[in-house]
Amino acid sequence: MIKIHPELVYPTRQVTMGSILFSITADMAKSSKLVAAKRGKVLLVRRRSDGLWMFPGGRKRARESDKDCLRREIKEELPKLKLGRISLWKEVTARNKRSGRKMSDAIFIAKGAKGRLAIGDKHEIDRAVWQKPRGIRLTPTSRYIRDRLFPRKRG
């Protein structure tokens, strides 16, 4: 017999097997983000809604892997960009200290991203640039990523 301790289960999805009902914790991130860098600059896109800059990516769909989510989002946002090989850098689950909002992101690194930065989804984003990661208004999640991957040089 299976004994379930409610305090140890974080129900996100329920699966029925015969007459037994299990609650499964979703281990995968809710969003995927891309960090592509070349010549000291990173790829950033600007949200149309508030003008904040962010690393490209977006929310996962049902039954979509983190990597598939990223590839789909990049194809939608920047259809001319070719990613090449991507690898998972880190899965981030944290709470934004300012807003209290939870982050749940799979962060991928692309080596050798190339192609024209043509905007595909003009309702969501209005610009894409290769930009130095400092001195620009970033979303909280993108600030978190930037601060860990590109820490300030002290001197």
PDB file of C-alpha atoms in Angstrom:
ATOM      1  CA  MET A   1       0.000   0.000   0.000  1.00  0.00           C
ATOM      2  CA  ILE A   2       1.237   3.482  -0.873  1.00  0.00           C
ATOM      3  CA  LYS A   3       1.172   6.054   1.871  1.00  0.00           C
ATOM      4  CA  ILE A   4       1.086   9.674   0.707  1.00  0.00           C
ATOM      5  CA  HIS A   5       2.124  12.490   3.002  1.00  0.00           C
ATOM      6  CA  PRO A   6       0.259  15.628   1.862  1.00  0.00           C
ATOM      7  CA  GLU A   7       2.954  17.902   3.265  1.00  0.00           C
ATOM      8  CA  LEU A   8       5.528  16.289   0.941  1.00  0.00           C
ATOM      9  CA  VAL A   9       3.492  16.460  -2.259  1.00  0.00           C
ATOM     10  CA  TYR A  10       3.186  19.547  -4.416  1.00  0.00           C
ATOM     11  CA  PRO A  11       0.276  18.670  -6.692  1.00  0.00           C
ATOM     12  CA  THR A  12       0.653  20.047 -10.169  1.00  0.00           C
ATOM     13  CA  ARG A  13      -0.800  17.251 -12.243  1.00  0.00           C
ATOM     14  CA  GLN A  14      -2.805  14.157 -11.393  1.00  0.00           C
ATOM     15  CA  VAL A  15      -2.387  10.787 -13.066  1.00  0.00           C
ATOM     16  CA  THR A  16      -4.750   7.847 -12.642  1.00  0.00           C
ATOM     17  CA  MET A  17      -3.355   4.330 -12.766  1.00  0.00           C
ATOM     18  CA  GLY A  18      -6.147   1.834 -12.218  1.00  0.00           C
ATOM     19  CA  SER A  19      -7.872   2.996  -9.082  1.00  0.00           C
ATOM     20  CA  ILE A  20      -4.820   4.735  -7.595  1.00  0.00           C
ATOM     21  CA  LEU A  21      -4.518   8.503  -7.936  1.00  0.00           C
ATOM     22  CA  PHE A  22      -1.029   9.994  -7.807  1.00  0.00           C
ATOM     23  CA  SER A  23       0.042  13.609  -7.588  1.00  0.00           C
ATOM     24  CA  ILE A  24       3.188  14.277  -9.558  1.00  0.00           C
ATOM     25  CA  THR A  25       5.495  17.222  -9.016  1.00  0.00           C
ATOM     26  CA  ALA A  26       6.484  18.923 -12.242  1.00  0.00           C
ATOM     27  CA  ASP A  27      10.284  18.866 -12.291  1.00  0.00           C
ATOM     28  CA  MET A  28      10.514  20.708 -15.557  1.00  0.00           C
ATOM     29  CA  ALA A  29      10.601  24.470 -15.857  1.00  0.00           C
ATOM     30  CA  LYS A  30       7.596  26.503 -16.961  1.00  0.00           C
ATOM     31  CA  SER A  31       9.621  28.639 -19.389  1.00  0.00           C
ATOM     32  CA  SER A  32      12.783  28.374 -21.457  1.00  0.00           C
ATOM     33  CA  LYS A  33      15.244  31.206 -22.127  1.00  0.00           C
ATOM     34  CA  LEU A  34      18.167  31.525 -24.538  1.00  0.00           C
ATOM     35  CA  VAL A  35      21.503  33.140 -23.778  1.00  0.00           C
ATOM     36  CA  ALA A  36      23.492  33.694 -26.955  1.00  0.00           C
ATOM     37  CA  ALA A  37      26.690  35.747 -26.782  1.00  0.00           C
ATOM     38  CA  LYS A  38      29.237  36.868 -29.317  1.00  0.00           C
ATOM     39  CA  ARG A  39      32.019  39.437 -29.203  1.00  0.00           C
ATOM     40  CA  GLY A  40      31.062  40.625 -25.697  1.00  0.00           C
ATOM     41  CA  LYS A  41      27.404  41.162 -26.564  1.00  0.00           C
ATOM     42  CA  VAL A  42      24.277  39.127 -25.810  1.00  0.00           C
ATOM     43  CA  LEU A  43      21.105  38.638 -27.809  1.00  0.00           C
ATOM     44  CA  LEU A  44      18.187  40.537 -26.258  1.00  0.00           C
ATOM     45  CA  VAL A  45      14.612  41.202 -27.361  1.00  0.00           C
ATOM     46  CA  ARG A  46      12.389  44.081 -26.232  1.00  0.00           C
ATOM     47  CA  ARG A  47       8.865  43.401 -24.994  1.00  0.00           C
ATOM     48  CA  ARG A  48       6.300  45.530 -26.755  1.00  0.00           C
ATOM     49  CA  SER A  49       4.055  45.708 -23.659  1.00  0.00           C
ATOM     50  CA  ASP A  50       6.452  47.524 -21.304  1.00  0.00           C
ATOM     51  CA  GLY A  51       9.669  48.224 -23.226  1.00  0.00           C
ATOM     52  CA  LEU A  52      11.779  45.969 -20.996  1.00  0.00           C
ATOM     53  CA  TRP A  53      14.537  43.891 -22.547  1.00  0.00           C
ATOM     54  CA  MET A  54      14.909  40.161 -21.976  1.00  0.00           C
ATOM     55  CA  PHE A  55      16.661  37.060 -23.168  1.00  0.00           C
ATOM     56  CA  PRO A  56      14.461  35.476 -25.853  1.00  0.00           C
ATOM     57  CA  GLY A  57      12.233  32.524 -24.995  1.00  0.00           C
ATOM     58  CA  GLY A  58       8.842  31.850 -23.501  1.00  0.00           C
ATOM     59  CA  ARG A  59       6.332  29.576 -21.813  1.00  0.00           C
ATOM     60  CA  LYS A  60       6.121  25.845 -22.344  1.00  0.00           C
ATOM     61  CA  ARG A  61       3.114  24.121 -23.804  1.00  0.00           C
ATOM     62  CA  ALA A  62       1.680  20.851 -22.489  1.00  0.00           C
ATOM     63  CA  ARG A  63       3.925  17.834 -23.152  1.00  0.00           C
ATOM     64  CA  GLU A  64       6.702  20.028 -24.567  1.00  0.00           C
ATOM     65  CA  SER A  65      10.293  19.568 -23.429  1.00  0.00           C
ATOM     66  CA  ASP A  66      12.322  22.565 -22.282  1.00  0.00           C
ATOM     67  CA  LYS A  67      14.515  22.379 -25.390  1.00  0.00           C
ATOM     68  CA  ASP A  68      11.536  21.991 -27.765  1.00  0.00           C
ATOM     69  CA  CYS A  69       9.915  25.001 -26.094  1.00  0.00           C
ATOM     70  CA  LEU A  70      13.012  27.098 -26.675  1.00  0.00           C
ATOM     71  CA  ARG A  71      13.337  26.093 -30.325  1.00  0.00           C
ATOM     72  CA  ARG A  72       9.621  26.842 -30.955  1.00  0.00           C
ATOM     73  CA  GLU A  73       9.771  30.210 -29.186  1.00  0.00           C
ATOM     74  CA  ILE A  74      12.891  31.282 -31.107  1.00  0.00           C
ATOM     75  CA  LYS A  75      11.276  30.219 -34.386  1.00  0.00           C
ATOM     76  CA  GLU A  76       8.201  32.331 -33.507  1.00  0.00           C
ATOM     77  CA  GLU A  77      10.099  35.389 -32.216  1.00  0.00           C
ATOM     78  CA  LEU A  78      13.189  35.398 -34.465  1.00  0.00           C
ATOM     79  CA  PRO A  79      12.463  33.138 -37.468  1.00  0.00           C
ATOM     80  CA  LYS A  80      15.718  33.934 -39.350  1.00  0.00           C
ATOM     81  CA  LEU A  81      17.972  33.111 -36.385  1.00  0.00           C
ATOM     82  CA  LYS A  82      19.767  29.767 -36.518  1.00  0.00           C
ATOM     83  CA  LEU A  83      20.665  28.492 -33.065  1.00  0.00           C
ATOM     84  CA  GLY A  84      23.109  25.730 -33.809  1.00  0.00           C
ATOM     85  CA  ARG A  85      23.946  23.619 -30.782  1.00  0.00           C
ATOM     86  CA  ILE A  86      22.245  24.543 -27.516  1.00  0.00           C
ATOM     87  CA  SER A  87      22.949  23.164 -24.063  1.00  0.00           C
ATOM     88  CA  LEU A  88      21.197  23.534 -20.733  1.00  0.00           C
ATOM     89  CA  TRP A  89      23.077  25.888 -18.420  1.00  0.00           C
ATOM     90  CA  LYS A  90      20.781  25.812 -15.424  1.00  0.00           C
ATOM     91  CA  GLU A  91      17.209  25.367 -14.262  1.00  0.00           C
ATOM     92  CA  VAL A  92      16.238  28.317 -12.116  1.00  0.00           C
ATOM     93  CA  THR A  93      13.460  28.221  -9.554  1.00  0.00           C
ATOM     94  CA  ALA A  94      13.462  31.321  -7.401  1.00  0.00           C
ATOM     95  CA  ARG A  95      11.268  34.137  -6.146  1.00  0.00           C
ATOM     96  CA  ASN A  96      11.721  37.704  -7.341  1.00  0.00           C
ATOM     97  CA  LYS A  97      12.586  39.769  -4.259  1.00  0.00           C
ATOM     98  CA  ARG A  98      10.876  42.895  -5.610  1.00  0.00           C
ATOM     99  CA  SER A  99       7.637  41.528  -7.075  1.00  0.00           C
ATOM    100  CA  GLY A 100       7.330  38.235  -5.182  1.00  0.00           C
ATOM    101  CA  ARG A 101       6.744  36.491  -8.537  1.00  0.00           C
ATOM    102  CA  LYS A 102       8.065  32.943  -8.914  1.00  0.00           C
ATOM    103  CA  MET A 103      10.592  32.165 -11.640  1.00  0.00           C
ATOM    104  CA  SER A 104      10.773  28.710 -13.132  1.00  0.00           C
ATOM    105  CA  ASP A 105      13.043  28.788 -16.159  1.00  0.00           C
ATOM    106  CA  ALA A 106      15.332  26.459 -18.059  1.00  0.00           C
ATOM    107  CA  ILE A 107      18.258  28.571 -19.266  1.00  0.00           C
ATOM    108  CA  PHE A 108      20.041  27.419 -22.418  1.00  0.00           C
ATOM    109  CA  ILE A 109      23.341  28.594 -23.879  1.00  0.00           C
ATOM    110  CA  ALA A 110      23.749  28.772 -27.655  1.00  0.00           C
ATOM    111  CA  LYS A 111      27.180  28.710 -29.209  1.00  0.00           C
ATOM    112  CA  GLY A 112      27.302  29.943 -32.760  1.00  0.00           C
ATOM    113  CA  ALA A 113      23.854  31.540 -33.097  1.00  0.00           C
ATOM    114  CA  LYS A 114      23.709  33.386 -36.406  1.00  0.00           C
ATOM    115  CA  GLY A 115      21.305  34.917 -38.849  1.00  0.00           C
ATOM    116  CA  ARG A 116      19.295  38.071 -39.314  1.00  0.00           C
ATOM    117  CA  LEU A 117      17.356  39.375 -36.294  1.00  0.00           C
ATOM    118  CA  ALA A 118      14.010  39.661 -38.088  1.00  0.00           C
ATOM    119  CA  ILE A 119      11.039  39.919 -35.704  1.00  0.00           C
ATOM    120  CA  GLY A 120       8.436  37.198 -36.201  1.00  0.00           C
ATOM    121  CA  ASP A 121       5.939  37.857 -33.392  1.00  0.00           C
ATOM    122  CA  LYS A 122       5.407  41.618 -33.671  1.00  0.00           C
ATOM    123  CA  HIS A 123       2.619  41.591 -31.050  1.00  0.00           C
ATOM    124  CA  GLU A 124       4.966  40.369 -28.325  1.00  0.00           C
ATOM    125  CA  ILE A 125       8.356  41.897 -29.178  1.00  0.00           C
ATOM    126  CA  ASP A 126       9.332  44.937 -31.226  1.00  0.00           C
ATOM    127  CA  ARG A 127      13.152  44.785 -31.368  1.00  0.00           C
ATOM    128  CA  ALA A 128      16.042  42.357 -31.200  1.00  0.00           C
ATOM    129  CA  VAL A 129      19.678  43.402 -30.805  1.00  0.00           C
ATOM    130  CA  TRP A 130      23.143  42.194 -29.928  1.00  0.00           C
ATOM    131  CA  GLN A 131      23.863  44.388 -26.897  1.00  0.00           C
ATOM    132  CA  LYS A 132      26.266  44.583 -23.958  1.00  0.00           C
ATOM    133  CA  PRO A 133      24.400  43.080 -20.982  1.00  0.00           C
ATOM    134  CA  ARG A 134      24.761  46.178 -18.737  1.00  0.00           C
ATOM    135  CA  GLY A 135      23.146  49.617 -18.928  1.00  0.00           C
ATOM    136  CA  ILE A 136      19.804  48.401 -20.240  1.00  0.00           C
ATOM    137  CA  ARG A 137      16.408  47.917 -18.522  1.00  0.00           C
ATOM    138  CA  LEU A 138      15.957  44.147 -18.173  1.00  0.00           C
ATOM    139  CA  THR A 139      13.086  42.020 -16.896  1.00  0.00           C
ATOM    140  CA  PRO A 140      13.699  40.550 -13.413  1.00  0.00           C
ATOM    141  CA  THR A 141      14.400  37.054 -14.788  1.00  0.00           C
ATOM    142  CA  SER A 142      16.836  38.397 -17.374  1.00  0.00           C
ATOM    143  CA  ARG A 143      18.592  40.488 -14.690  1.00  0.00           C
ATOM    144  CA  TYR A 144      18.999  37.344 -12.591  1.00  0.00           C
ATOM    145  CA  ILE A 145      20.500  35.457 -15.558  1.00  0.00           C
ATOM    146  CA  ARG A 146      22.781  38.370 -16.504  1.00  0.00           C
ATOM    147  CA  ASP A 147      24.080  38.809 -12.952  1.00  0.00           C
ATOM    148  CA  ARG A 148      25.069  35.135 -12.725  1.00  0.00           C
ATOM    149  CA  LEU A 149      26.518  34.691 -16.204  1.00  0.00           C
ATOM    150  CA  PHE A 150      28.066  38.143 -16.619  1.00  0.00           C
ATOM    151  CA  PRO A 151      28.993  39.418 -13.128  1.00  0.00           C
ATOM    152  CA  ARG A 152      30.235  42.997 -12.734  1.00  0.00           C
ATOM    153  CA  LYS A 153      33.986  43.370 -12.974  1.00  0.00           C
ATOM    154  CA  ARG A 154      35.381  44.734  -9.738  1.00  0.00           C
ATOM    155  CA  GLY A 155      38.489  46.741  -9.892  1.00  0.00           C
TER     156      GLY A 155
END
